[in-house]
């Protein structure tokens, strides 16, 4: 019975059986290590640590000593399964139902790893290797991404590793394999605004300073002008206010403080510095706008705090890599993929500093959801696409 499934499905099933919920390795890197050593790769396991985050295991494996050197990057960690009773099947069993394999990480992105591994296996059986192939696999993509790809790249760089091209196996296709390649991603910046007021009785507002009203003014100035109109490669920069918090249950009390969180997805017009400057400028304007409510004339008392690390924008300009991947996809699927920069961030934001990088993997529809799953047919198509990329890149 198990012999009837393809090699990529077999590897994926083995990986799905590992409970590698971020940041736990769960045995997933161990499986890759075994498979890759068997193929002749030199495999290294590297653990990174930092204050206030869990230690994370990573894997780097390479076969060949020459260029061109093509790297496949991915992650074996997965997001938590959520309410397990809502799943149609055990999320850590790799069960097959109606031609689909169900499990946490099926598309994001153990499936992509299984397909690339299977493609490499076939490639090495039928070709003499002209160049090098490597796997750069982290267990810290779904977590804080501090002890993962970023550090692993620096580690590899210090050891003289030079990458010529990289494919990240994220599930970027919206509907079917061949729909889309990601050639860039927007950046991401998060912050928290605090407006300080004076607590008081709602019937005596002149004795208080209502931070809720100040917050409305501040957010209005933050949101009332678009950041830009988008660029040739990117959609417009967008800011979402993600929460507004005033911890106050009493309707007759003016609270002392109001807080709001926001997240900006920004395009290549902006960077960390310029975007923060623009946001502060908007807050300054808001704080100094004439406050007609209750006759307050002094500026709003506020503070802004940036949360977490800023993810930079990445955009691949390497037309050779983009057209090679695009042509390989077309040869296998008959479709010309759209070149996109939409969606969230990925580890490609770190890889872009070392070599040209594009993202191509399975269909993303069920990623992070209950009943995450992939069609077995998709695993075969993706394996063929990766095989074609290897043929064309290492030709
Ligand atoms: Zn992912």
PDB file of C-alpha atoms in Angstrom, residues 142-325:
ATOM      1  CA  UNK A 142       7.290  30.464  11.914  1.00  0.00           C
ATOM      2  CA  UNK A 143       8.769  31.752  15.178  1.00  0.00           C
ATOM      3  CA  UNK A 144      10.758  34.941  15.838  1.00  0.00           C
ATOM      4  CA  UNK A 145      13.229  34.118  13.005  1.00  0.00           C
ATOM      5  CA  UNK A 146      16.172  35.115  15.168  1.00  0.00           C
ATOM      6  CA  UNK A 147      17.977  31.773  15.419  1.00  0.00           C
ATOM      7  CA  UNK A 148      17.244  30.646  11.887  1.00  0.00           C
ATOM      8  CA  UNK A 149      18.001  31.565   8.280  1.00  0.00           C
ATOM      9  CA  UNK A 150      19.595  34.930   9.111  1.00  0.00           C
ATOM     10  CA  UNK A 151      22.252  33.352  11.351  1.00  0.00           C
ATOM     11  CA  UNK A 152      22.618  30.245   9.187  1.00  0.00           C
ATOM     12  CA  UNK A 153      23.503  32.418   6.181  1.00  0.00           C
ATOM     13  CA  UNK A 154      26.130  34.306   8.201  1.00  0.00           C
ATOM     14  CA  UNK A 155      27.465  30.997   9.455  1.00  0.00           C
ATOM     15  CA  UNK A 156      27.721  29.644   5.890  1.00  0.00           C
ATOM     16  CA  UNK A 157      29.277  32.890   4.659  1.00  0.00           C
ATOM     17  CA  UNK A 158      32.001  32.678   7.320  1.00  0.00           C
ATOM     18  CA  UNK A 159      32.793  29.207   6.031  1.00  0.00           C
ATOM     19  CA  UNK A 160      33.263  30.540   2.514  1.00  0.00           C
ATOM     20  CA  UNK A 161      30.007  29.243   1.076  1.00  0.00           C
ATOM     21  CA  UNK A 162      29.032  31.178  -2.040  1.00  0.00           C
ATOM     22  CA  UNK A 163      25.517  30.858  -3.386  1.00  0.00           C
ATOM     23  CA  UNK A 164      24.714  31.726  -6.996  1.00  0.00           C
ATOM     24  CA  UNK A 165      20.939  31.338  -6.814  1.00  0.00           C
ATOM     25  CA  UNK A 166      18.316  30.342  -4.288  1.00  0.00           C
ATOM     26  CA  UNK A 167      14.812  28.913  -4.490  1.00  0.00           C
ATOM     27  CA  UNK A 168      12.656  29.262  -1.379  1.00  0.00           C
ATOM     28  CA  UNK A 169       9.980  26.562  -1.326  1.00  0.00           C
ATOM     29  CA  UNK A 170       7.136  28.596   0.212  1.00  0.00           C
ATOM     30  CA  UNK A 171       3.580  27.815  -0.987  1.00  0.00           C
ATOM     31  CA  UNK A 172       3.202  30.866  -3.226  1.00  0.00           C
ATOM     32  CA  UNK A 173       0.661  29.559  -5.741  1.00  0.00           C
ATOM     33  CA  UNK A 174      -2.874  30.876  -5.110  1.00  0.00           C
ATOM     34  CA  UNK A 175      -4.865  28.195  -7.016  1.00  0.00           C
ATOM     35  CA  UNK A 176      -2.658  25.813  -8.946  1.00  0.00           C
ATOM     36  CA  UNK A 177       1.026  25.012  -9.368  1.00  0.00           C
ATOM     37  CA  UNK A 178       2.417  27.401 -11.947  1.00  0.00           C
ATOM     38  CA  UNK A 179       0.227  30.402 -11.079  1.00  0.00           C
ATOM     39  CA  UNK A 180       2.873  32.550  -9.473  1.00  0.00           C
ATOM     40  CA  UNK A 181       6.505  33.127  -8.563  1.00  0.00           C
ATOM     41  CA  UNK A 182       7.340  35.550  -5.797  1.00  0.00           C
ATOM     42  CA  UNK A 183      10.190  37.750  -6.905  1.00  0.00           C
ATOM     43  CA  UNK A 184       9.925  40.100  -3.954  1.00  0.00           C
ATOM     44  CA  UNK A 185       8.071  40.824  -0.781  1.00  0.00           C
ATOM     45  CA  UNK A 186       6.949  43.986   0.904  1.00  0.00           C
ATOM     46  CA  UNK A 187       8.620  45.053   4.113  1.00  0.00           C
ATOM     47  CA  UNK A 188       6.849  45.022   7.471  1.00  0.00           C
ATOM     48  CA  UNK A 189       7.017  47.484  10.358  1.00  0.00           C
ATOM     49  CA  UNK A 190       4.961  47.374  13.559  1.00  0.00           C
ATOM     50  CA  UNK A 191       4.447  49.944  16.241  1.00  0.00           C
ATOM     51  CA  UNK A 192       2.383  50.923  19.225  1.00  0.00           C
ATOM     52  CA  UNK A 193       1.026  54.379  19.963  1.00  0.00           C
ATOM     53  CA  UNK A 194       0.213  55.472  23.509  1.00  0.00           C
ATOM     54  CA  UNK A 195      -1.854  58.585  24.150  1.00  0.00           C
ATOM     55  CA  UNK A 196      -1.643  59.838  27.735  1.00  0.00           C
ATOM     56  CA  UNK A 197      -4.507  61.820  29.233  1.00  0.00           C
ATOM     57  CA  UNK A 198      -5.858  62.691  32.641  1.00  0.00           C
ATOM     58  CA  UNK A 199      -8.419  60.419  34.259  1.00  0.00           C
ATOM     59  CA  UNK A 200     -11.672  62.009  35.392  1.00  0.00           C
ATOM     60  CA  UNK A 201     -15.462  62.076  35.576  1.00  0.00           C
ATOM     61  CA  UNK A 202     -17.262  62.108  32.223  1.00  0.00           C
ATOM     62  CA  UNK A 203     -19.575  64.845  33.554  1.00  0.00           C
ATOM     63  CA  UNK A 204     -16.573  67.091  34.317  1.00  0.00           C
ATOM     64  CA  UNK A 205     -14.401  66.758  31.199  1.00  0.00           C
ATOM     65  CA  UNK A 206     -12.710  70.118  31.810  1.00  0.00           C
ATOM     66  CA  UNK A 207     -11.019  68.546  34.833  1.00  0.00           C
ATOM     67  CA  UNK A 208      -9.777  65.611  32.743  1.00  0.00           C
ATOM     68  CA  UNK A 209      -8.010  65.058  29.421  1.00  0.00           C
ATOM     69  CA  UNK A 210      -9.639  62.330  27.388  1.00  0.00           C
ATOM     70  CA  UNK A 211      -7.036  60.119  25.677  1.00  0.00           C
ATOM     71  CA  UNK A 212      -9.774  58.405  23.628  1.00  0.00           C
ATOM     72  CA  UNK A 213     -10.411  61.677  21.799  1.00  0.00           C
ATOM     73  CA  UNK A 214      -6.682  62.256  21.410  1.00  0.00           C
ATOM     74  CA  UNK A 215      -6.340  58.757  19.969  1.00  0.00           C
ATOM     75  CA  UNK A 216      -9.055  59.421  17.380  1.00  0.00           C
ATOM     76  CA  UNK A 217      -7.232  62.581  16.253  1.00  0.00           C
ATOM     77  CA  UNK A 218      -3.875  60.836  16.113  1.00  0.00           C
ATOM     78  CA  UNK A 219      -5.172  57.861  14.131  1.00  0.00           C
ATOM     79  CA  UNK A 220      -7.044  60.151  11.768  1.00  0.00           C
ATOM     80  CA  UNK A 221      -3.771  61.907  10.909  1.00  0.00           C
ATOM     81  CA  UNK A 222      -2.046  58.558  10.562  1.00  0.00           C
ATOM     82  CA  UNK A 223      -4.644  57.187   8.131  1.00  0.00           C
ATOM     83  CA  UNK A 224      -6.062  60.118   6.183  1.00  0.00           C
ATOM     84  CA  UNK A 225      -3.379  60.282   3.457  1.00  0.00           C
ATOM     85  CA  UNK A 226      -2.161  57.275   1.434  1.00  0.00           C
ATOM     86  CA  UNK A 227       1.565  56.588   1.881  1.00  0.00           C
ATOM     87  CA  UNK A 228       2.067  56.167  -1.854  1.00  0.00           C
ATOM     88  CA  UNK A 229       0.404  54.921  -5.001  1.00  0.00           C
ATOM     89  CA  UNK A 230       2.469  51.772  -5.402  1.00  0.00           C
ATOM     90  CA  UNK A 231       5.456  51.220  -7.694  1.00  0.00           C
ATOM     91  CA  UNK A 232       6.203  49.282 -10.874  1.00  0.00           C
ATOM     92  CA  UNK A 233       6.897  46.153  -8.822  1.00  0.00           C
ATOM     93  CA  UNK A 234       4.845  46.660  -5.691  1.00  0.00           C
ATOM     94  CA  UNK A 235       1.312  47.446  -4.555  1.00  0.00           C
ATOM     95  CA  UNK A 236       0.768  50.601  -2.457  1.00  0.00           C
ATOM     96  CA  UNK A 237       2.118  50.741   1.071  1.00  0.00           C
ATOM     97  CA  UNK A 238      -0.654  49.959   3.532  1.00  0.00           C
ATOM     98  CA  UNK A 239      -1.047  50.646   7.235  1.00  0.00           C
ATOM     99  CA  UNK A 240      -3.554  48.679   9.303  1.00  0.00           C
ATOM    100  CA  UNK A 241      -4.482  49.678  12.838  1.00  0.00           C
ATOM    101  CA  UNK A 242      -4.648  46.246  14.450  1.00  0.00           C
ATOM    102  CA  UNK A 243      -5.952  47.131  17.904  1.00  0.00           C
ATOM    103  CA  UNK A 244      -7.185  50.070  19.942  1.00  0.00           C
ATOM    104  CA  UNK A 245      -7.074  49.468  23.665  1.00  0.00           C
ATOM    105  CA  UNK A 246      -8.500  51.419  26.570  1.00  0.00           C
ATOM    106  CA  UNK A 247      -8.842  49.287  29.618  1.00  0.00           C
ATOM    107  CA  UNK A 248     -11.986  50.897  30.956  1.00  0.00           C
ATOM    108  CA  UNK A 249     -15.336  49.250  31.710  1.00  0.00           C
ATOM    109  CA  UNK A 250     -16.955  52.255  33.444  1.00  0.00           C
ATOM    110  CA  UNK A 251     -19.028  54.441  31.107  1.00  0.00           C
ATOM    111  CA  UNK A 252     -18.822  57.508  33.339  1.00  0.00           C
ATOM    112  CA  UNK A 253     -15.037  57.510  33.697  1.00  0.00           C
ATOM    113  CA  UNK A 254     -12.568  59.123  31.338  1.00  0.00           C
ATOM    114  CA  UNK A 255      -9.577  56.792  31.185  1.00  0.00           C
ATOM    115  CA  UNK A 256      -5.988  57.895  31.757  1.00  0.00           C
ATOM    116  CA  UNK A 257      -4.473  56.283  28.685  1.00  0.00           C
ATOM    117  CA  UNK A 258      -5.308  54.852  25.267  1.00  0.00           C
ATOM    118  CA  UNK A 259      -3.124  52.579  23.187  1.00  0.00           C
ATOM    119  CA  UNK A 260      -3.202  51.408  19.575  1.00  0.00           C
ATOM    120  CA  UNK A 261      -1.090  48.940  17.600  1.00  0.00           C
ATOM    121  CA  UNK A 262      -0.451  49.150  13.907  1.00  0.00           C
ATOM    122  CA  UNK A 263       1.367  47.236  11.180  1.00  0.00           C
ATOM    123  CA  UNK A 264       2.631  48.675   7.902  1.00  0.00           C
ATOM    124  CA  UNK A 265       3.382  46.608   4.786  1.00  0.00           C
ATOM    125  CA  UNK A 266       5.631  48.853   2.732  1.00  0.00           C
ATOM    126  CA  UNK A 267       7.031  48.887  -0.776  1.00  0.00           C
ATOM    127  CA  UNK A 268      10.403  49.842  -2.258  1.00  0.00           C
ATOM    128  CA  UNK A 269       9.755  53.587  -1.937  1.00  0.00           C
ATOM    129  CA  UNK A 270      10.438  53.272   1.786  1.00  0.00           C
ATOM    130  CA  UNK A 271      12.982  51.850   4.159  1.00  0.00           C
ATOM    131  CA  UNK A 272      13.091  51.462   7.917  1.00  0.00           C
ATOM    132  CA  UNK A 273      14.293  55.041   8.522  1.00  0.00           C
ATOM    133  CA  UNK A 274      12.153  56.964   6.042  1.00  0.00           C
ATOM    134  CA  UNK A 275       8.984  55.143   6.985  1.00  0.00           C
ATOM    135  CA  UNK A 276       9.432  55.675  10.721  1.00  0.00           C
ATOM    136  CA  UNK A 277      10.132  59.349  10.014  1.00  0.00           C
ATOM    137  CA  UNK A 278       6.927  59.677   7.986  1.00  0.00           C
ATOM    138  CA  UNK A 279       4.846  58.019  10.701  1.00  0.00           C
ATOM    139  CA  UNK A 280       6.305  60.233  13.412  1.00  0.00           C
ATOM    140  CA  UNK A 281       5.638  63.274  11.211  1.00  0.00           C
ATOM    141  CA  UNK A 282       1.969  62.258  10.972  1.00  0.00           C
ATOM    142  CA  UNK A 283       1.755  61.759  14.742  1.00  0.00           C
ATOM    143  CA  UNK A 284       3.381  65.159  15.338  1.00  0.00           C
ATOM    144  CA  UNK A 285       0.808  66.771  13.081  1.00  0.00           C
ATOM    145  CA  UNK A 286      -1.986  64.955  14.879  1.00  0.00           C
ATOM    146  CA  UNK A 287      -0.633  65.881  18.288  1.00  0.00           C
ATOM    147  CA  UNK A 288      -0.344  69.544  17.374  1.00  0.00           C
ATOM    148  CA  UNK A 289      -3.611  69.912  15.462  1.00  0.00           C
ATOM    149  CA  UNK A 290      -5.878  72.392  17.205  1.00  0.00           C
ATOM    150  CA  UNK A 291      -7.847  70.378  19.717  1.00  0.00           C
ATOM    151  CA  UNK A 292     -11.303  71.848  19.643  1.00  0.00           C
ATOM    152  CA  UNK A 293     -12.768  69.189  21.872  1.00  0.00           C
ATOM    153  CA  UNK A 294     -13.168  70.589  25.386  1.00  0.00           C
ATOM    154  CA  UNK A 295     -11.028  73.557  24.491  1.00  0.00           C
ATOM    155  CA  UNK A 296      -7.676  71.846  24.967  1.00  0.00           C
ATOM    156  CA  UNK A 297      -4.920  73.775  23.249  1.00  0.00           C
ATOM    157  CA  UNK A 298      -1.708  72.037  24.303  1.00  0.00           C
ATOM    158  CA  UNK A 299      -0.398  69.192  22.067  1.00  0.00           C
ATOM    159  CA  UNK A 300      -1.518  65.649  22.730  1.00  0.00           C
ATOM    160  CA  UNK A 301       0.849  63.815  25.052  1.00  0.00           C
ATOM    161  CA  UNK A 302       1.867  60.662  23.188  1.00  0.00           C
ATOM    162  CA  UNK A 303       4.630  58.110  22.775  1.00  0.00           C
ATOM    163  CA  UNK A 304       5.395  55.731  19.941  1.00  0.00           C
ATOM    164  CA  UNK A 305       7.259  52.482  20.323  1.00  0.00           C
ATOM    165  CA  UNK A 306       8.457  50.230  17.470  1.00  0.00           C
ATOM    166  CA  UNK A 307       7.691  46.574  17.998  1.00  0.00           C
ATOM    167  CA  UNK A 308      10.002  43.748  16.925  1.00  0.00           C
ATOM    168  CA  UNK A 309      12.403  43.893  14.027  1.00  0.00           C
ATOM    169  CA  UNK A 310      11.621  45.601  10.761  1.00  0.00           C
ATOM    170  CA  UNK A 311      11.453  43.212   7.802  1.00  0.00           C
ATOM    171  CA  UNK A 312      13.061  44.901   4.818  1.00  0.00           C
ATOM    172  CA  UNK A 313      11.644  44.890   1.307  1.00  0.00           C
ATOM    173  CA  UNK A 314      13.230  42.489  -1.128  1.00  0.00           C
ATOM    174  CA  UNK A 315      13.067  42.523  -4.899  1.00  0.00           C
ATOM    175  CA  UNK A 316      15.038  40.235  -7.175  1.00  0.00           C
ATOM    176  CA  UNK A 317      16.402  41.969 -10.243  1.00  0.00           C
ATOM    177  CA  UNK A 318      18.148  38.918 -11.694  1.00  0.00           C
ATOM    178  CA  UNK A 319      16.268  38.437 -14.967  1.00  0.00           C
ATOM    179  CA  UNK A 320      18.266  35.309 -15.792  1.00  0.00           C
ATOM    180  CA  UNK A 321      17.121  33.453 -12.677  1.00  0.00           C
ATOM    181  CA  UNK A 322      13.558  34.722 -12.974  1.00  0.00           C
ATOM    182  CA  UNK A 323      13.205  33.655 -16.590  1.00  0.00           C
ATOM    183  CA  UNK A 324      14.920  30.317 -15.988  1.00  0.00           C
ATOM    184  CA  UNK A 325      12.483  29.450 -13.190  1.00  0.00           C
TER     185      UNK A 325
END
